Short mmCIF file of C-alpha atoms in Angstrom, two decimals:
data_model
loop_
_atom_site.label_atom_id
_atom_site.label_comp_id
_atom_site.label_asym_id
_atom_site.label_seq_id
_atom_site.Cartn_x
_atom_site.Cartn_y
_atom_site.Cartn_z
CA MET A 1 13.68 4.10 -23.13
CA ASP A 2 16.81 5.72 -21.77
CA LYS A 3 15.12 7.74 -19.07
CA LEU A 4 11.95 7.31 -17.07
CA PRO A 5 9.31 9.96 -17.94
CA LEU A 6 9.54 12.75 -15.37
CA GLN A 7 6.51 15.00 -14.94
CA ARG A 8 7.02 18.47 -13.51
CA LEU A 9 4.39 20.53 -11.78
CA ASP A 10 5.26 23.56 -13.91
CA GLY A 11 3.68 21.90 -16.91
CA ILE A 12 0.25 21.46 -15.34
CA ARG A 13 -0.14 23.87 -12.47
CA GLN A 14 -2.62 26.71 -12.72
CA SER A 15 -1.46 28.86 -9.81
CA ASP A 16 1.66 30.76 -8.90
CA ILE A 17 2.53 28.45 -6.02
CA SER A 18 3.71 24.85 -6.39
CA LEU A 19 0.28 23.39 -5.87
CA ASN A 20 -2.44 21.99 -8.11
CA PHE A 21 -5.67 20.04 -7.87
CA TYR A 22 -7.90 18.06 -10.21
CA ARG A 23 -10.52 15.32 -10.29
CA THR A 24 -9.02 11.97 -11.23
CA GLU A 25 -11.71 11.29 -13.84
CA LEU A 26 -10.60 14.51 -15.57
CA SER A 27 -6.88 13.81 -15.15
CA PRO A 28 -4.27 15.32 -17.50
CA THR A 29 -3.04 12.99 -20.24
CA GLY A 30 -0.66 10.38 -18.88
CA SER A 31 -1.35 11.02 -15.22
CA ILE A 32 -3.57 7.97 -14.73
CA GLY A 33 -2.68 5.20 -17.13
CA PRO A 34 -0.43 2.18 -17.78
CA ASN A 35 2.79 4.11 -18.49
CA PRO A 36 5.32 4.12 -15.62
CA HIS A 37 6.41 7.63 -14.70
CA ARG A 38 7.63 9.72 -11.78
CA HIS A 39 7.24 13.31 -10.62
CA THR A 40 9.24 16.17 -9.18
CA PHE A 41 6.35 16.70 -6.76
CA ASN A 42 4.14 14.76 -4.31
CA GLU A 43 0.63 13.45 -5.03
CA PHE A 44 -2.14 12.92 -2.49
CA PHE A 45 -5.13 10.95 -3.83
CA PHE A 46 -8.59 10.35 -2.42
CA ILE A 47 -10.44 7.75 -4.51
CA SER A 48 -14.18 7.48 -3.85
CA SER A 49 -14.92 4.74 -6.39
CA GLY A 50 -13.21 2.61 -9.00
CA SER A 51 -11.42 -0.69 -9.49
CA GLY A 52 -8.08 -1.85 -10.78
CA THR A 53 -4.53 -1.67 -9.48
CA HIS A 54 -2.23 1.22 -8.60
CA ILE A 55 1.43 0.16 -8.73
CA ILE A 56 3.83 2.31 -6.71
CA ASP A 57 7.50 1.33 -6.71
CA PHE A 58 6.67 -2.26 -7.71
CA VAL A 59 4.06 -2.76 -4.98
CA GLU A 60 0.52 -3.47 -6.22
CA TYR A 61 -2.31 -1.73 -4.35
CA PRO A 62 -5.94 -2.60 -5.20
CA ILE A 63 -8.09 0.39 -6.11
CA ARG A 64 -11.16 0.36 -3.89
CA PRO A 65 -13.75 2.91 -2.84
CA ASN A 66 -12.55 5.24 -0.07
CA THR A 67 -8.81 4.82 -0.62
CA LEU A 68 -5.97 7.24 0.07
CA PHE A 69 -2.85 6.97 -2.08
CA THR A 70 0.37 8.87 -1.41
CA VAL A 71 3.04 9.08 -4.10
CA GLY A 72 6.25 10.84 -3.16
CA ARG A 73 8.61 12.85 -5.32
CA GLY A 74 10.71 10.47 -7.42
CA GLN A 75 8.57 7.38 -6.85
CA VAL A 76 7.67 5.37 -9.95
CA HIS A 77 3.99 4.60 -10.35
CA TYR A 78 1.36 3.64 -12.90
CA TRP A 79 -2.16 2.20 -13.09
CA LYS A 80 -3.33 -1.05 -14.69
CA GLU A 81 -6.49 -3.11 -15.22
CA ILE A 82 -8.53 0.10 -15.22
CA GLU A 83 -11.90 -0.40 -16.91
CA LYS A 84 -13.05 3.06 -15.86
CA LEU A 85 -10.95 5.89 -14.50
CA PRO A 86 -11.03 6.07 -10.70
CA VAL A 87 -13.38 8.75 -9.41
CA GLY A 88 -11.91 11.05 -6.83
CA PHE A 89 -9.46 13.88 -6.28
CA VAL A 90 -5.72 14.45 -6.27
CA ILE A 91 -3.68 17.31 -4.85
CA LEU A 92 -0.24 17.79 -6.38
CA PHE A 93 2.25 19.82 -4.38
CA GLU A 94 5.91 20.54 -4.00
CA GLU A 95 7.50 20.60 -0.57
CA GLU A 96 8.01 24.35 -0.74
CA VAL A 97 4.30 25.06 -0.21
CA PHE A 98 4.60 24.47 3.52
CA PRO A 99 7.65 26.67 4.24
CA PHE A 100 6.06 29.27 1.94
CA PHE A 101 3.15 29.54 4.36
CA GLY A 102 5.15 29.01 7.56
CA HIS A 103 4.74 25.25 8.00
CA ASP A 104 8.31 24.19 7.23
CA SER A 105 8.45 21.32 9.73
CA LEU A 106 5.24 19.55 8.74
CA LEU A 107 6.17 17.24 5.87
CA PRO A 108 9.21 15.58 7.51
CA GLN A 109 7.11 14.77 10.58
CA LEU A 110 4.35 13.14 8.53
CA ASP A 111 6.58 10.69 6.66
CA LEU A 112 3.73 9.82 4.29
CA PHE A 113 5.66 10.15 1.03
CA SER A 114 8.68 7.98 1.83
CA PRO A 115 9.60 4.93 -0.29
CA PHE A 116 9.89 3.00 2.99
CA GLY A 117 6.21 3.21 3.94
CA LYS A 118 2.91 1.90 2.64
CA ALA A 119 1.40 4.09 -0.06
CA ALA A 120 -2.26 3.14 0.36
CA CYS A 121 -4.77 3.32 3.17
CA TYR A 122 -8.34 2.07 3.02
CA LEU A 123 -10.64 4.37 4.97
CA SER A 124 -13.73 3.70 7.02
CA VAL A 125 -16.98 5.17 5.72
CA GLU A 126 -16.90 7.92 8.35
CA GLU A 127 -13.30 8.86 7.57
CA ALA A 128 -14.08 8.88 3.85
CA LYS A 129 -16.94 11.34 4.37
CA TRP A 130 -14.56 13.75 6.08
CA PHE A 131 -11.93 13.54 3.32
CA ARG A 132 -14.57 13.90 0.61
CA GLN A 133 -15.88 17.09 2.24
CA MET A 134 -12.36 18.50 2.53
CA MET A 135 -11.61 17.73 -1.11
CA ASP A 136 -14.87 19.40 -2.14
CA ASN A 137 -13.77 22.47 -0.18
CA VAL A 138 -10.37 22.48 -1.89
CA GLU A 139 -12.07 22.25 -5.28
CA SER A 140 -14.27 25.21 -4.37
CA GLU A 141 -11.23 27.29 -3.36
CA PHE A 142 -9.50 26.52 -6.66
CA LYS A 143 -12.62 27.49 -8.63
CA THR A 144 -13.41 30.76 -6.85
CA GLN A 145 -9.84 31.88 -6.05
CA ASP A 146 -11.29 34.31 -3.55
CA PHE A 147 -9.18 36.29 -1.07
CA GLY A 148 -6.83 33.98 0.83
CA TRP A 149 -7.63 30.91 -1.29
CA ARG A 150 -3.99 29.80 -1.42
CA GLU A 151 -3.53 29.99 2.34
CA THR A 152 -6.86 28.23 2.89
CA THR A 153 -5.98 25.45 0.44
CA VAL A 154 -2.59 24.82 2.05
CA SER A 155 -4.21 24.77 5.49
CA MET A 156 -6.78 22.21 4.36
CA LEU A 157 -4.05 20.11 2.76
CA GLN A 158 -2.17 20.26 6.05
CA MET A 159 -5.27 19.10 7.94
CA MET A 160 -5.83 16.19 5.55
CA LEU A 161 -2.22 15.04 5.72
CA ILE A 162 -2.25 15.13 9.52
CA ARG A 163 -5.52 13.18 9.63
CA ALA A 164 -4.14 10.68 7.12
CA LYS A 165 -1.06 10.19 9.28
CA ARG A 166 -3.24 9.56 12.32
CA PHE A 167 -5.33 7.02 10.41
CA TYR A 168 -2.22 5.27 9.04
CA ASN A 169 -0.90 4.99 12.60
CA LEU A 170 -4.22 3.67 13.85
CA LYS A 171 -4.43 0.99 11.15
CA SER A 172 -0.85 -0.14 11.78
CA ASN A 173 -1.34 -0.17 15.56
CA SER A 174 1.72 2.05 15.87
CA THR A 175 2.42 4.38 18.74
CA GLU A 176 4.05 7.77 18.58
CA SER A 177 7.76 7.66 19.31
CA LEU A 178 9.76 10.27 21.09
CA VAL A 179 10.40 13.45 19.11
CA ALA A 180 14.18 12.93 19.25
CA GLU A 181 13.88 9.38 17.92
CA GLN A 182 11.64 10.51 15.09
CA ARG A 183 14.06 13.28 14.19
CA ILE A 184 17.06 10.93 14.07
CA THR A 185 15.16 8.37 12.02
CA ARG A 186 13.94 11.05 9.63
CA GLU A 187 17.49 12.35 9.19
CA PHE A 188 18.69 8.82 8.54
CA LEU A 189 16.01 8.21 5.89
CA ASP A 190 16.80 11.56 4.28
CA GLN A 191 20.50 10.70 4.12
CA VAL A 192 19.72 7.29 2.63
CA GLU A 193 17.56 8.95 -0.01
CA GLN A 194 20.22 11.53 -0.88
CA SER A 195 23.04 8.97 -1.09
CA VAL A 196 21.21 6.03 -2.68
CA THR A 197 23.69 5.85 -5.59
CA GLU A 198 26.68 6.07 -3.24
CA LYS A 199 28.20 3.17 -1.33
CA LEU A 200 27.84 4.54 2.19
CA SER A 201 28.00 2.43 5.33
CA ILE A 202 25.80 2.72 8.41
CA GLY A 203 28.85 4.10 10.19
CA GLN A 204 29.28 6.89 7.63
CA LEU A 205 25.59 7.74 7.80
CA ALA A 206 25.66 7.80 11.61
CA GLU A 207 28.67 10.13 11.52
CA THR A 208 26.87 12.47 9.11
CA ILE A 209 23.85 12.60 11.42
CA GLY A 210 26.04 13.06 14.48
CA VAL A 211 25.16 9.95 16.50
CA SER A 212 26.85 6.66 17.29
CA VAL A 213 26.21 3.56 15.22
CA ALA A 214 24.68 1.82 18.24
CA HIS A 215 22.31 4.71 18.95
CA LEU A 216 21.29 5.00 15.29
CA THR A 217 20.66 1.26 15.01
CA THR A 218 18.57 1.13 18.19
CA THR A 219 16.57 4.23 17.30
CA VAL A 220 15.78 3.23 13.72
CA ARG A 221 14.69 -0.25 14.77
CA GLN A 222 12.43 1.19 17.47
CA VAL A 223 10.74 3.64 15.11
CA MET A 224 10.66 1.61 11.88
CA GLY A 225 10.56 -1.95 13.18
CA VAL A 226 13.56 -3.06 11.10
CA SER A 227 17.29 -2.39 11.22
CA ALA A 228 19.03 0.57 9.62
CA GLY A 229 21.06 -1.83 7.49
CA THR A 230 17.89 -3.48 6.17
CA LEU A 231 16.40 -0.12 5.19
CA LEU A 232 19.62 0.88 3.44
CA ARG A 233 19.67 -2.36 1.44
CA GLN A 234 15.97 -2.10 0.62
CA ARG A 235 16.42 1.40 -0.78
CA ARG A 236 19.38 0.39 -2.94
CA VAL A 237 17.42 -2.60 -4.25
CA LEU A 238 14.47 -0.35 -5.08
CA GLU A 239 16.72 1.99 -7.04
CA ALA A 240 18.23 -0.98 -8.85
CA LYS A 241 14.74 -2.21 -9.78
CA ARG A 242 13.80 1.22 -11.11
CA LEU A 243 16.90 1.37 -13.30
CA LEU A 244 16.57 -2.23 -14.50
CA VAL A 245 13.01 -1.99 -15.76
CA HIS A 246 12.56 1.69 -16.56
CA THR A 247 15.81 2.41 -18.44
CA ASN A 248 17.88 0.76 -21.16
CA MET A 249 21.00 0.66 -18.99
CA THR A 250 23.01 -2.54 -19.11
CA ILE A 251 23.25 -4.48 -15.87
CA ALA A 252 26.86 -3.37 -15.58
CA GLU A 253 25.81 0.27 -16.00
CA VAL A 254 23.19 -0.15 -13.28
CA ALA A 255 25.85 -1.63 -10.99
CA PHE A 256 28.27 1.24 -11.62
CA THR A 257 25.49 3.83 -11.17
CA LEU A 258 24.84 2.37 -7.71
CA SER A 259 28.59 2.46 -6.90
CA PHE A 260 29.20 -1.27 -7.17
CA ALA A 261 32.76 -1.63 -8.47
CA ASP A 262 32.09 -5.20 -9.60
CA PRO A 263 28.92 -6.03 -11.59
CA SER A 264 29.13 -9.66 -10.46
CA TYR A 265 29.00 -8.56 -6.83
CA PHE A 266 25.98 -6.40 -7.66
CA GLY A 267 24.34 -9.49 -9.16
CA ARG A 268 24.97 -11.51 -6.00
CA PHE A 269 23.70 -8.67 -3.82
CA PHE A 270 20.53 -8.29 -5.90
CA LYS A 271 19.80 -12.03 -5.92
CA ARG A 272 20.35 -12.29 -2.17
CA GLU A 273 17.82 -9.51 -1.56
CA THR A 274 15.21 -10.40 -4.22
CA LYS A 275 15.74 -14.13 -4.99
CA SER A 276 16.14 -13.17 -8.66
CA THR A 277 19.13 -12.14 -10.72
CA PRO A 278 19.01 -8.64 -12.24
CA ARG A 279 18.43 -10.16 -15.67
CA GLN A 280 15.63 -12.42 -14.43
CA PHE A 281 13.92 -9.52 -12.68
CA ARG A 282 14.12 -7.32 -15.79
CA GLU A 283 12.75 -10.05 -18.06
CA GLN A 284 9.97 -11.06 -15.64
CA PHE A 285 8.81 -7.47 -15.30
CA LYS A 286 8.85 -6.86 -19.06
CA ARG A 287 6.79 -10.00 -19.69
CA LYS A 288 4.31 -8.96 -17.04
CA TYR A 289 4.13 -5.38 -18.30
CA GLN A 290 3.58 -6.50 -21.91
CA ASN A 291 0.44 -8.27 -20.75
CA VAL A 292 -0.98 -5.12 -19.13
#
């Protein structure tokens, strides 16, 4: 295939805002299945039962009861080894829903839909009860569409995302960083995402953000636990993986798309970061996928 399937919310939404909801066991065709795809919107899953594997940007997450999955806009994901569709709920939303209702600063603070973070969280029984009740409430709002149902739904989504962020932090034993450090790190990650196909240095990114290289490096390491350079390389490698296995581009075309002037240098870069050549990675993935 020349291009990875890209699903848009317009094709499945039922409301006049960029927001939709459905039960996973009643999912639209292609939403939960073995075909890799990506979206122009974010997905927030609560799975109450089921088994199998959810693969998000090449990371395999077991499907267990009481699991949260977050899939960000542009991330490649699919499901495999599913004997029975996972039972649960998913909210699909575009980023504009929060500014639309006056919550424009929420999503960047949460950082739940970034390719740099973990996309699954396994809840305690008590936490799962709370999320299940909230999802039931969202389903009720979508069914009745009574006065203020949109505002109520967005507010409940906001509450769930905030609670999910708190639980993610608790499970990772992380502590809240200073607001300024979070803002700088978020701006850095945003710039990396926007310029993933460009060959930008940490110095250029620091200049764009308006901080020194030393300050950016220290801040990112404090918030993320790894260096800014490591995150930049990881993101470029992820994009290379997506292009290698989900398109018919030649390896040289992938290299040029990612602003490598020399395909052989791209090959050395990829092998240094992944321990496999681009060709080996493509062939290994295709063999593995053919067995799904």
